[in-house]
mmCIF file of C-alpha atoms in Angstrom:
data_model
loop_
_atom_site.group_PDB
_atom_site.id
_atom_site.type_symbol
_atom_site.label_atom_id
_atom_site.label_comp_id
_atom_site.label_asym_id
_atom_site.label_seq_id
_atom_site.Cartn_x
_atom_site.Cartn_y
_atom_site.Cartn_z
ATOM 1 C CA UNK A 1 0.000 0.000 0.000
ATOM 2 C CA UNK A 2 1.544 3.042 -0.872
ATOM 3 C CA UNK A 3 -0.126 5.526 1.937
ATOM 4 C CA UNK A 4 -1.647 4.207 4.664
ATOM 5 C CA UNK A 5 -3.056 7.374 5.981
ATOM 6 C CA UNK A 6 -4.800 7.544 2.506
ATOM 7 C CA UNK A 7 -8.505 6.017 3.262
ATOM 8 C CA UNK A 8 -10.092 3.965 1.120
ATOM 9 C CA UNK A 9 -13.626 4.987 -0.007
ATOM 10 C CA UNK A 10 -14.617 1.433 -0.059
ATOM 11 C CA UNK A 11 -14.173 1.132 3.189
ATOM 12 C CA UNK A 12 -16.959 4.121 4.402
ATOM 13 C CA UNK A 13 -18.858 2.043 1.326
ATOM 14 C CA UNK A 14 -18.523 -1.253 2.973
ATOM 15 C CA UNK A 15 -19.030 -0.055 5.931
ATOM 16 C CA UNK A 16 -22.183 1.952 5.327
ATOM 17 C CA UNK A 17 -23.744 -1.440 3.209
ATOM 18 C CA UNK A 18 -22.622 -3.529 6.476
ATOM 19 C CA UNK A 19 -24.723 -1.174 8.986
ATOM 20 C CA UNK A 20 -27.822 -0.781 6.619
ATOM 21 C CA UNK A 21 -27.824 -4.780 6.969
ATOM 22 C CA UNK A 22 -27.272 -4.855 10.585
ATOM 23 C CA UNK A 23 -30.185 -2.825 11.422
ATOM 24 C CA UNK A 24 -32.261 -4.384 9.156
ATOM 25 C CA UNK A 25 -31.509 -8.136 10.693
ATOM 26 C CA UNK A 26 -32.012 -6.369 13.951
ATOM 27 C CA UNK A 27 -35.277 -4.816 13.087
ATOM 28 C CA UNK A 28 -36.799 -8.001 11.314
ATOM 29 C CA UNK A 29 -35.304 -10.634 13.992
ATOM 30 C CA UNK A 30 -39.077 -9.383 15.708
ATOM 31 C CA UNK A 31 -41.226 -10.516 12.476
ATOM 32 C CA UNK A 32 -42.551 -13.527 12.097
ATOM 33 C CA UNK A 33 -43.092 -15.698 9.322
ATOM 34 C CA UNK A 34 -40.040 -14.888 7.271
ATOM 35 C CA UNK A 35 -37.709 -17.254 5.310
ATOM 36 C CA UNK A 36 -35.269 -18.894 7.110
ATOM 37 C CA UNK A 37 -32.227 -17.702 5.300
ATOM 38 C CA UNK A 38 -32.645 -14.743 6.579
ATOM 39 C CA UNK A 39 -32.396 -15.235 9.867
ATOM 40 C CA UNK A 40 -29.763 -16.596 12.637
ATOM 41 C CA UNK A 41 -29.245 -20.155 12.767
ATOM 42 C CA UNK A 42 -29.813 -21.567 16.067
ATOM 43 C CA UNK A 43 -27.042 -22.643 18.112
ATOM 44 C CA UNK A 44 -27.749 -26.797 17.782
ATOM 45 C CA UNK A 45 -27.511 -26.409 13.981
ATOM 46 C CA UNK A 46 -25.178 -26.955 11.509
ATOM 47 C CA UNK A 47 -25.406 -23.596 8.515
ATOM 48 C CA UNK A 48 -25.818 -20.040 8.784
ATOM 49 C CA UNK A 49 -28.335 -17.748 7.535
ATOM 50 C CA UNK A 50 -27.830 -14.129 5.977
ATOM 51 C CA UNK A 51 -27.959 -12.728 9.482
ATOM 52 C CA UNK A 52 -24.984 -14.537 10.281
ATOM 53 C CA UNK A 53 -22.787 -13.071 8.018
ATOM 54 C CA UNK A 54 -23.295 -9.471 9.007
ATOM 55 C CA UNK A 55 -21.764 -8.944 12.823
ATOM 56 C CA UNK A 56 -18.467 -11.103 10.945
ATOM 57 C CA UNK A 57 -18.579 -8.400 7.881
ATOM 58 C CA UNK A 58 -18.285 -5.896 10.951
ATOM 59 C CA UNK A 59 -15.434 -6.951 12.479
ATOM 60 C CA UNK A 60 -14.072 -7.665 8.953
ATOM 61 C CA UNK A 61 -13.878 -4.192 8.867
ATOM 62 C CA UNK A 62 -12.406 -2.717 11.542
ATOM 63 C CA UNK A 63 -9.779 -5.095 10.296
ATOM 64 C CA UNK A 64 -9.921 -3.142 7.504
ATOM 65 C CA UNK A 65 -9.406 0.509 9.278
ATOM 66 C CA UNK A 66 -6.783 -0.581 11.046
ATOM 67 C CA UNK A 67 -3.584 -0.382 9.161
ATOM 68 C CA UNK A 68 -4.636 3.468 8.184
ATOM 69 C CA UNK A 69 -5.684 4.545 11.713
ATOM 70 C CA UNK A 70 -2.506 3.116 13.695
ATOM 71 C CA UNK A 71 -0.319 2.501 10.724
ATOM 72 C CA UNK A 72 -0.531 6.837 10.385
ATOM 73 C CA UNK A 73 0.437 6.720 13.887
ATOM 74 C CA UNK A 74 3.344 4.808 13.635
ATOM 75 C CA UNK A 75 4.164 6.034 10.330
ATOM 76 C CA UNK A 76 4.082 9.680 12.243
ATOM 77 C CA UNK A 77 6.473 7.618 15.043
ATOM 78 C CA UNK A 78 3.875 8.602 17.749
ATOM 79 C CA UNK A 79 5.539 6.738 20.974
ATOM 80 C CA UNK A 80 4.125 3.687 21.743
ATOM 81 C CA UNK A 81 2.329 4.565 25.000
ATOM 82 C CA UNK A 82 0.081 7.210 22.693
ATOM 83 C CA UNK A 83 -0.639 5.081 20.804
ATOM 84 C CA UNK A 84 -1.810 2.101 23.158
ATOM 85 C CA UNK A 85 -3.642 4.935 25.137
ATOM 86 C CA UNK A 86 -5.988 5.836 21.859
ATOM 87 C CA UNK A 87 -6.217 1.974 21.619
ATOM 88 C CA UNK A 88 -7.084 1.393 24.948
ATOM 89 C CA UNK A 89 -9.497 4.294 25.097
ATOM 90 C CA UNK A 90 -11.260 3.451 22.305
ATOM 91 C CA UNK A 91 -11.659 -0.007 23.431
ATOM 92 C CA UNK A 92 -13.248 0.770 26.876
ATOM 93 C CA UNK A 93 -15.807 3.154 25.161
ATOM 94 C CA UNK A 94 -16.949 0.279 23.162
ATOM 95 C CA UNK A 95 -16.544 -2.093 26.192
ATOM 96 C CA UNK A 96 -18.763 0.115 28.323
ATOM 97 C CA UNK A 97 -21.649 0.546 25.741
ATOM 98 C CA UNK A 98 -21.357 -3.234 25.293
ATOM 99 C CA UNK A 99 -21.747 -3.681 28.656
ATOM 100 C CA UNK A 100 -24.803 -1.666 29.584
ATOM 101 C CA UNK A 101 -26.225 -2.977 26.101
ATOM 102 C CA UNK A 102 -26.013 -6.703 27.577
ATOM 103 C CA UNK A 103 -27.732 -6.099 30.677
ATOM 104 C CA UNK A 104 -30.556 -4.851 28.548
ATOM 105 C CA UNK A 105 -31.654 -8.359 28.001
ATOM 106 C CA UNK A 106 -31.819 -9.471 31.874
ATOM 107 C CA UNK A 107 -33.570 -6.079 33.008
ATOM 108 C CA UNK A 108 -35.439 -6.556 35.895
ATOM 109 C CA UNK A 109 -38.932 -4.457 34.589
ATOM 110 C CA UNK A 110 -41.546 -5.292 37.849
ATOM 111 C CA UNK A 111 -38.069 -5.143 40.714
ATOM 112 C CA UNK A 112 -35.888 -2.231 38.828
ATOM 113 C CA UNK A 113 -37.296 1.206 39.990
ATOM 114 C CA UNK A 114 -36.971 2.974 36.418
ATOM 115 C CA UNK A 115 -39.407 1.304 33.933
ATOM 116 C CA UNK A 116 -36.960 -0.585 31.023
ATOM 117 C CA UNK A 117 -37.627 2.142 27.926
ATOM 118 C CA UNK A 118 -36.723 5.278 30.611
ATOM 119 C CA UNK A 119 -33.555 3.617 31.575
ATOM 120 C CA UNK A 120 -32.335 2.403 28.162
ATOM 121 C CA UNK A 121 -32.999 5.912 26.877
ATOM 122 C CA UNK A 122 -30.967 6.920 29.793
ATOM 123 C CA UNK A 123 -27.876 5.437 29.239
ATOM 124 C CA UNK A 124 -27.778 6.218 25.410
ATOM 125 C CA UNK A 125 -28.042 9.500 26.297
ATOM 126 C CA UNK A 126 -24.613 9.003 28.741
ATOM 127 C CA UNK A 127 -23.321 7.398 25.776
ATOM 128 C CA UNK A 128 -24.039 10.655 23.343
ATOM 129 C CA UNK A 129 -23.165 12.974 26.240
ATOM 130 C CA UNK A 130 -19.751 11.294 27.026
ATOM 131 C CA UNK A 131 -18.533 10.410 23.055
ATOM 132 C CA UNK A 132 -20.298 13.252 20.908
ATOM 133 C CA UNK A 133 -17.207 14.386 18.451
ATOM 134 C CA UNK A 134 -17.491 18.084 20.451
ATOM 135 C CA UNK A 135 -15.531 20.945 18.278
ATOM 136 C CA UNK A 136 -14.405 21.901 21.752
ATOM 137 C CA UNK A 137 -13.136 20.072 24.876
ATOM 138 C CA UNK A 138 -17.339 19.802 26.978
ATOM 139 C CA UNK A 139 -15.910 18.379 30.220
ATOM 140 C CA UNK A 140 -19.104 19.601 31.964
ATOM 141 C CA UNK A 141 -21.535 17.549 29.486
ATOM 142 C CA UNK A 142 -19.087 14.512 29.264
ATOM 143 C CA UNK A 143 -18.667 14.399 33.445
ATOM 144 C CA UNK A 144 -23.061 14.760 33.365
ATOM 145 C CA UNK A 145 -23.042 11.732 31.159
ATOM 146 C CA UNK A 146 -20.251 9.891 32.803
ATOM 147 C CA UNK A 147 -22.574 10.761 36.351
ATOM 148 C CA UNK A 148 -25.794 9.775 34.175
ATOM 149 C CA UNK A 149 -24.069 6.312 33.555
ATOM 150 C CA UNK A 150 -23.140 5.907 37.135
ATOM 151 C CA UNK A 151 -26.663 6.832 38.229
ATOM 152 C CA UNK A 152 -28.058 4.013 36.285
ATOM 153 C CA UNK A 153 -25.624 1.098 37.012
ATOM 154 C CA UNK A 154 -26.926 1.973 40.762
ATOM 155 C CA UNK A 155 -30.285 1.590 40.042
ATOM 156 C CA UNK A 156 -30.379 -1.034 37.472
ATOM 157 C CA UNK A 157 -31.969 -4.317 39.015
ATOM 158 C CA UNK A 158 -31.248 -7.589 37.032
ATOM 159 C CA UNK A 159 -33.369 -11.136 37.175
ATOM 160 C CA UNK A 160 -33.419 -12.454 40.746
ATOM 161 C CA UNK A 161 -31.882 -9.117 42.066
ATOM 162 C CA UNK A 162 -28.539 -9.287 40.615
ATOM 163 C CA UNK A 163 -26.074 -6.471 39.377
ATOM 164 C CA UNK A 164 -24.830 -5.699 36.494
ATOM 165 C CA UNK A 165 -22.879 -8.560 34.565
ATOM 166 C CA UNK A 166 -20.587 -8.670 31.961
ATOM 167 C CA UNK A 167 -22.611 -12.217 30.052
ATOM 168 C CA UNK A 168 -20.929 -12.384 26.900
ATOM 169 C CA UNK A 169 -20.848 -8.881 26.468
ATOM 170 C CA UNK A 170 -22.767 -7.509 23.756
ATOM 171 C CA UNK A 171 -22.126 -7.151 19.999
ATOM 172 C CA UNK A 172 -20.032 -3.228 20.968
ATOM 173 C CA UNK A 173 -18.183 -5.325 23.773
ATOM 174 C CA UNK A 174 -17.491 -8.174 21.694
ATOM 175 C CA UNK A 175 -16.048 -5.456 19.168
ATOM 176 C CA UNK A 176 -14.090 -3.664 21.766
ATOM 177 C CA UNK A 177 -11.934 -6.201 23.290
ATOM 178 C CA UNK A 178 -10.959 -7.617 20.007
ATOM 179 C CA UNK A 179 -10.237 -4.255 18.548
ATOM 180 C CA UNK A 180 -8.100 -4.189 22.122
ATOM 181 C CA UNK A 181 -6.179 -6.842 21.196
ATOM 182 C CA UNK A 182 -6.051 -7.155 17.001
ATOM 183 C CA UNK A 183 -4.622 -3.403 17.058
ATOM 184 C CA UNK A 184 -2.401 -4.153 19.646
ATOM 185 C CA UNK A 185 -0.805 -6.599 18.654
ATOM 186 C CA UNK A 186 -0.593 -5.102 15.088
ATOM 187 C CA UNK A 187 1.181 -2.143 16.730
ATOM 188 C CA UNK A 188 3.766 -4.519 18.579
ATOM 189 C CA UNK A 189 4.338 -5.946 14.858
ATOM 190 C CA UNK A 190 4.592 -2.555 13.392
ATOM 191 C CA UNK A 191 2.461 -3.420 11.027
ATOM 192 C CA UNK A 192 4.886 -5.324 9.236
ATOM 193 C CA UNK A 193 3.188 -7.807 6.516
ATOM 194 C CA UNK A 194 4.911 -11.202 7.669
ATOM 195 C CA UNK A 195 4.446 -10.659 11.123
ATOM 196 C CA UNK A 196 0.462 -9.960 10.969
ATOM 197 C CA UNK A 197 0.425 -12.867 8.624
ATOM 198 C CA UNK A 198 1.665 -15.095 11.487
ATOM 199 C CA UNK A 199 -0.903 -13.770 13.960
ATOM 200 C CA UNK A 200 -3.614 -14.217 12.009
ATOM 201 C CA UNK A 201 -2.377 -18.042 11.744
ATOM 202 C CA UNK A 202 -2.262 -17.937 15.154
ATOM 203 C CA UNK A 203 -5.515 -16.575 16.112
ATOM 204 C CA UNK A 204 -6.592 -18.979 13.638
ATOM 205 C CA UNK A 205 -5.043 -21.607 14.781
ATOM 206 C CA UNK A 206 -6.428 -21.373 18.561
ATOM 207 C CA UNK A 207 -9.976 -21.484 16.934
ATOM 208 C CA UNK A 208 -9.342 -24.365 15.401
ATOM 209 C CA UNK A 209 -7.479 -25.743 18.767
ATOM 210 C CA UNK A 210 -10.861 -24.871 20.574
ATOM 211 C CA UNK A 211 -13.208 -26.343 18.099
ATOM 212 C CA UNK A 212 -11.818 -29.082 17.794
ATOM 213 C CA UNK A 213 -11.316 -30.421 20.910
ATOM 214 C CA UNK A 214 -7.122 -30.014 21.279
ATOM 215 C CA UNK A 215 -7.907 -26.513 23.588
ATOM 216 C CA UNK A 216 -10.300 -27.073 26.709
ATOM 217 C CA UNK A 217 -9.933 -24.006 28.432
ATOM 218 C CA UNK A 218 -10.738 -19.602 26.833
ATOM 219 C CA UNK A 219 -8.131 -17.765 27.134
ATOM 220 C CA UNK A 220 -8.479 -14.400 29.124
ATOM 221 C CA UNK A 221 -9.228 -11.708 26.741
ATOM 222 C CA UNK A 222 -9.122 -14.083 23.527
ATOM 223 C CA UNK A 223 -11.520 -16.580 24.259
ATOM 224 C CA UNK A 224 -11.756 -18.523 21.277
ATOM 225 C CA UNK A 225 -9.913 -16.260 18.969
ATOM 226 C CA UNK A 226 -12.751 -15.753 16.887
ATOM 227 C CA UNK A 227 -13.446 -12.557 16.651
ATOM 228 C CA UNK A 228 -9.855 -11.165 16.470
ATOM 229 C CA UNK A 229 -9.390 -13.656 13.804
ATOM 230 C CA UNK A 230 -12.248 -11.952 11.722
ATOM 231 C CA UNK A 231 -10.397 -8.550 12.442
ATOM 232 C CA UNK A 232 -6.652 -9.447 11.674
ATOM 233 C CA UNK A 233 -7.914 -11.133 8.536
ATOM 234 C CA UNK A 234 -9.595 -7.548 7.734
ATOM 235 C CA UNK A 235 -6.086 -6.128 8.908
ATOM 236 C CA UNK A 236 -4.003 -8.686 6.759
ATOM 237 C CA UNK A 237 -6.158 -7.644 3.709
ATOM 238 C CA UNK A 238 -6.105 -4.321 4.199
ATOM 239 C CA UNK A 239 -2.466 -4.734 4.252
ATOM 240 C CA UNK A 240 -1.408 -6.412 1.054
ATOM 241 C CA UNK A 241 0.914 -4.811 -0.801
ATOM 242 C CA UNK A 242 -0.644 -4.417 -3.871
ATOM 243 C CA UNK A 243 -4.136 -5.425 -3.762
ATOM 244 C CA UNK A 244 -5.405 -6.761 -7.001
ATOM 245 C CA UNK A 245 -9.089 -7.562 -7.501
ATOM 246 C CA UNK A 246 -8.586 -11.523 -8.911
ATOM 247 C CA UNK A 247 -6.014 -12.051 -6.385
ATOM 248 C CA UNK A 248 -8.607 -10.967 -3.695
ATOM 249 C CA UNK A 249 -11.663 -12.894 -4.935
ATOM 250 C CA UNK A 250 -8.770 -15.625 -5.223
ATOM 251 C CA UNK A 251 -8.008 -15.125 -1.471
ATOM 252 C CA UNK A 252 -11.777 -14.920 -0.248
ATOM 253 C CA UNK A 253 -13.236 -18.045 -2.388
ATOM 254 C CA UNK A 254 -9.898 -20.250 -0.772
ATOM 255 C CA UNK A 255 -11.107 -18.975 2.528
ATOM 256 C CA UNK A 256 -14.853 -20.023 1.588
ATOM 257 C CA UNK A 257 -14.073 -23.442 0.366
ATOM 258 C CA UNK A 258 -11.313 -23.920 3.509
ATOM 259 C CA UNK A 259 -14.371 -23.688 5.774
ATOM 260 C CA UNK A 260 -16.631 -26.055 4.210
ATOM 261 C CA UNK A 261 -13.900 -28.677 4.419
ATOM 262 C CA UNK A 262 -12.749 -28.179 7.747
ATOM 263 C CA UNK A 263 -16.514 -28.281 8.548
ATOM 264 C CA UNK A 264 -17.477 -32.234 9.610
ATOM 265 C CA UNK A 265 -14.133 -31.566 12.079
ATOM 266 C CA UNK A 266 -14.966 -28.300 13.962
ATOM 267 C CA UNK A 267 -18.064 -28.737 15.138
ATOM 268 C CA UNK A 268 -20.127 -27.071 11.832
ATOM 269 C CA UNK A 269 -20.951 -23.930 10.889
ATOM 270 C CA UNK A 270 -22.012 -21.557 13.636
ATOM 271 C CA UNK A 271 -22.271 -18.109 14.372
ATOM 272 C CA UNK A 272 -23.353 -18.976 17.737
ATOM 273 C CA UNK A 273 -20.618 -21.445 18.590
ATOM 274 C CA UNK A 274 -18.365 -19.271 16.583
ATOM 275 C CA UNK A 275 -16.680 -22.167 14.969
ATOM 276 C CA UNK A 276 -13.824 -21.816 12.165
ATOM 277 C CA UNK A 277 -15.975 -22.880 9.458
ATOM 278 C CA UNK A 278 -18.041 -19.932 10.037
ATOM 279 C CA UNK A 279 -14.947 -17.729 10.385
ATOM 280 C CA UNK A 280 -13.674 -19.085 7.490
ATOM 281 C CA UNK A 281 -16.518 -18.517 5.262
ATOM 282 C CA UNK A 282 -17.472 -15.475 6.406
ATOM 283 C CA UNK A 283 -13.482 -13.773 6.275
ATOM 284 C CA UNK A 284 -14.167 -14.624 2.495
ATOM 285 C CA UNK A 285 -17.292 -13.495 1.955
ATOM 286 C CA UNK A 286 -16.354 -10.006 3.460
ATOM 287 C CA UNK A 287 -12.976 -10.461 1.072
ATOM 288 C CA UNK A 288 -15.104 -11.176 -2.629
ATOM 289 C CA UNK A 289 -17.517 -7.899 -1.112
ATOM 290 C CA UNK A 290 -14.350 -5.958 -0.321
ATOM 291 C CA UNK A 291 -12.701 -6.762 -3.289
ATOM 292 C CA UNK A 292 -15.919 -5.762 -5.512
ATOM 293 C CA UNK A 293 -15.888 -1.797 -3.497
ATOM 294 C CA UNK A 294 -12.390 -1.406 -4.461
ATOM 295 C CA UNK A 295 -13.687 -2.219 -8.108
ATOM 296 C CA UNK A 296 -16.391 -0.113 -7.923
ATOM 297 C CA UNK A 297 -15.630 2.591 -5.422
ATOM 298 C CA UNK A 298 -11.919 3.286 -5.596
ATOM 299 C CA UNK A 299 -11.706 2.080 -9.137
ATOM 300 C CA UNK A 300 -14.744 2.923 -11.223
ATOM 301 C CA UNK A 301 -15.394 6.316 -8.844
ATOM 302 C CA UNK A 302 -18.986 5.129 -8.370
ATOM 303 C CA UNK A 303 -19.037 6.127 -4.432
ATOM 304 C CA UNK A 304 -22.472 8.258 -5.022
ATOM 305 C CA UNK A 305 -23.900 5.238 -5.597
ATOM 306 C CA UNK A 306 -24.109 4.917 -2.035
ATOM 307 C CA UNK A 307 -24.794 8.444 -1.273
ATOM 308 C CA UNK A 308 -28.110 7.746 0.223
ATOM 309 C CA UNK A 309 -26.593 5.255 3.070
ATOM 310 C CA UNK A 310 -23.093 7.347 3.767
ATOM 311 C CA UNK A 311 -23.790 8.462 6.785
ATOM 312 C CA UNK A 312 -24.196 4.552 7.816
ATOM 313 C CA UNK A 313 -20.126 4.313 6.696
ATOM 314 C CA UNK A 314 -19.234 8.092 8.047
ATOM 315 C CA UNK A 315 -21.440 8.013 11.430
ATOM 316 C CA UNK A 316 -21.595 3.625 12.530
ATOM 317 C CA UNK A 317 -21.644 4.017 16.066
ATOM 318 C CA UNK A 318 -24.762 6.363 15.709
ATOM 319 C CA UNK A 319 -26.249 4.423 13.299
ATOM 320 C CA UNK A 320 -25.685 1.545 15.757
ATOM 321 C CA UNK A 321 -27.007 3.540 18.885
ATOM 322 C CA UNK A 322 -30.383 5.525 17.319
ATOM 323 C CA UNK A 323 -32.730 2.565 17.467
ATOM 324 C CA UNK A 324 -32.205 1.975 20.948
ATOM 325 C CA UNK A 325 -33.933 5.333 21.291
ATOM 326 C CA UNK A 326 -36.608 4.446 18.557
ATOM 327 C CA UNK A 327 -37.459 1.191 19.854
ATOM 328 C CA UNK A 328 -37.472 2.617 23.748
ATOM 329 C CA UNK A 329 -39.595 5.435 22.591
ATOM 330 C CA UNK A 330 -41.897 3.065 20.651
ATOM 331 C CA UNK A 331 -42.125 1.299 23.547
ATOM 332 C CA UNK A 332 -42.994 3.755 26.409
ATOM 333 C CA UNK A 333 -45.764 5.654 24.254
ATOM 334 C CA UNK A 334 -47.463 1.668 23.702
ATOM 335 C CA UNK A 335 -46.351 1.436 20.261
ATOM 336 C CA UNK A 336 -47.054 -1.386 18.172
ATOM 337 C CA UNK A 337 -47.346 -2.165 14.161
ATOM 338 C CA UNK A 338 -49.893 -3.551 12.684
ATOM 339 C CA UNK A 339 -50.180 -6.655 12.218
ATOM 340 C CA UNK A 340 -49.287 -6.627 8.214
ATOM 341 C CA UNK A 341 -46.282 -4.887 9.287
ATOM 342 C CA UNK A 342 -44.996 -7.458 11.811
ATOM 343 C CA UNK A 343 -45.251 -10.797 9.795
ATOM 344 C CA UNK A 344 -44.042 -12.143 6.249
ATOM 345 C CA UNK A 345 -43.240 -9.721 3.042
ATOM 346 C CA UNK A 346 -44.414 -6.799 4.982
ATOM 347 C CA UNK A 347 -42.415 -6.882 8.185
ATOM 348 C CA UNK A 348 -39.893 -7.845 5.681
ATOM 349 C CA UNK A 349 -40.696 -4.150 3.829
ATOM 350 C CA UNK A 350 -40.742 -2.627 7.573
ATOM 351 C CA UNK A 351 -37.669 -3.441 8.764
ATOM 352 C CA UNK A 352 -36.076 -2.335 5.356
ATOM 353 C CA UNK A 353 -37.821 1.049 5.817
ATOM 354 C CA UNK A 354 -36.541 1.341 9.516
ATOM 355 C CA UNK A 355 -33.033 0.650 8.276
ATOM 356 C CA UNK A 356 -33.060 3.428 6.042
ATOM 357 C CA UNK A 357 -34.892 5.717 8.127
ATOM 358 C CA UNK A 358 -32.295 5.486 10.935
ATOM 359 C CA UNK A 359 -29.683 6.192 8.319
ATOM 360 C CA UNK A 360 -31.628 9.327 7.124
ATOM 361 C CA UNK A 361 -32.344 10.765 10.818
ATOM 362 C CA UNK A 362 -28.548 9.898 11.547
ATOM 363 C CA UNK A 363 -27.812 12.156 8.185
ATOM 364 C CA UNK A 364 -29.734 14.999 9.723
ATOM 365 C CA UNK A 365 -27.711 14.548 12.579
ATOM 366 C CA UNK A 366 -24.410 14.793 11.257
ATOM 367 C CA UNK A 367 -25.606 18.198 9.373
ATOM 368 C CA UNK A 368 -25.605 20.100 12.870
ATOM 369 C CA UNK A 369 -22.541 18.262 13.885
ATOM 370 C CA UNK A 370 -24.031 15.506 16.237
ATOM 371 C CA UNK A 371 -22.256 12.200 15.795
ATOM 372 C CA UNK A 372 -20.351 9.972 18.240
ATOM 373 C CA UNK A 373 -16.442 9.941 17.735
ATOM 374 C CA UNK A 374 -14.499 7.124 19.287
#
């Protein structure tokens, strides 16, 4: 790559297509009667339906950003502990938003004192207060949301009484620590090519090792590997030399066809169980995709096709965040579709619309400068 502080339009592209599918899988995951390809598989079986490839395609690329974001640092020669302190912070935001997010799902609603909407809307507005890209240093309105978030935690009641718990973390927490450690350790390699090709065999390698039934025990931090694998294969892409479109497609259909042989030996395919099959696959899905932007994007200039869904590429984490306020909102004014709208082709066309309505309000947004940064 001949600048890696030059981004890559495909990316925001990518990106934007990636978060325009997550909301929608999020959105129809409550309608019934739809075709099963479109949904998650459950955890028992062996396959994986389109909703399984989209969290993957995520991680994917913030594989992809990395090599620009900390490969301008170190191409700068920021020290080290800068540059592990940006890491670190930016992992913990993600890590704390995952956190909350997770204890969403055992919210105590006749116990906790605040119904479940008011408190959800609560802490995304600690989120926006404490990570809003402010044009000046707010320490007032990112201490009140750091206070707001606090004020919560203490009066969040869980199933049987409980605290707050990490569980598995949410999708943002999932994100965070592997971002924690994929960026890392590409900033202990220097981003040199060899070196992140050998810790993505790694990574690889202790997925396989856990799937298979050679590793018995997580490792702290890495778990399974699965997720940072996802990432440094983003990061080892991102970093070819000279990326080529055949030799991409060539790299991401090896990857597919990989995981469907190693698949009678690791346990299936499973988004759920995370197994390498599903890896596999899904590293080379996100490569053919990633490989076709560059093409069309980078090469062919055609980035207004996407116009209508950049702020999805340009603004993610808001993207990610606005329908907790939409469905919280929906749900303390007694909100519910009709039924045409909640079952078959029709929540199908719902959930569509909701995708690209978040995307618009989120557009509006960024116009008088509101958008997380982290």
């Amino acid at each position: 790559m001949k600048n890696l502080s030059q981004r890559l339009l495909s990316i925001d592209a990518f990106r934007a297509i990636t978060m325009l599918a997550m909301i929608f899988v999020n959105d129809v995951s409550g309608v019934s009667n739809i075709p099963a390809w479109i949904e998650h598989t459950k955890a028992a079986d062996d396959g994986m339906g389109f909703a399984d490839t989209v969290f993957p395609a995520f991680l994917f690329i913030v594989g992809l950003s990395i090599p620009f974001a900390i490969g301008k640092r170190i191409a700068k020669q920021e020290s080290f502990i800068k540059t592990e302190t940006h890491i670190l912070t930016r992992s913990l935001a993600l890590i704390v938003i995952g956190f909350f997010h997770v204890n969403l799902e055992s919210y105590n609603r006749e116990a906790a004192i605040l119904p479940y909407a008011i408190w959800e809307i609560l802490i995304t507005v600690g989120f926006f207060l404490i990570w809003l890209d402010y044009k000046k240093k707010q320490y007032l309105l990112q201490g009140l949301g750091i206070a707001l978030l606090i004020a919560m935690a203490a009066l969040y009641k869980g199933e049987g009484g409980q605290w707050m718990r990490p569980s598995w973390w949410g999708i943002l927490g999932i994100i965070g620590w592997a971002y924690l450690v994929s960026a890392t350790v590409f900033l202990l390699a220097k981003g040199k090519f060899p070196a992140l090709i050998v810790l993505l065999a790694v990574f690889l390698g202790i997925n396989f090792a856990k799937h298979s039934g050679v590793l018995l025990v997580d490792i702290p931090v890495i778990g399974d590997a699965s997720s940072i694998t996802l990432i440094m294969a983003g990061v080892v892409i991102s970093s070819i030399p000279k990326k080529s479109i055949p030799l991409l497609i060539g790299i991401g259909v090896a990857a597919i066809v990989i995981g469907l042989i190693v698949r009678p030996y690791t346990e299936g395919i499973s988004k759920i169980r995370s197994t390498p099959s599903w890896v596999l696959i899904c590293a080379g899905i996100s490569t053919v995709v990633f490989a076709i932007m560059i093409w069309l994007v980078d090469l062919k200039g055609k980035m207004h096709w996407f116009s209508f869904i950049k702020p999805a590429g340009t603004s993610t984490l808001t993207c990610y965040l606005i329908p907790y306020l939409l469905y919280s909102l929906m749900l303390l004014v007694h909100f519910h579709f009709p039924a045409f709208l909640s079952n078959g082709i029709g929540g199908i066309l719902r959930s569509i619309a909701i995708a690209f309505m978040v995307i618009w309000i989120v557009g509006r947004m960024e116009k008088i400068h509101l958008r997380l940064k982290i």
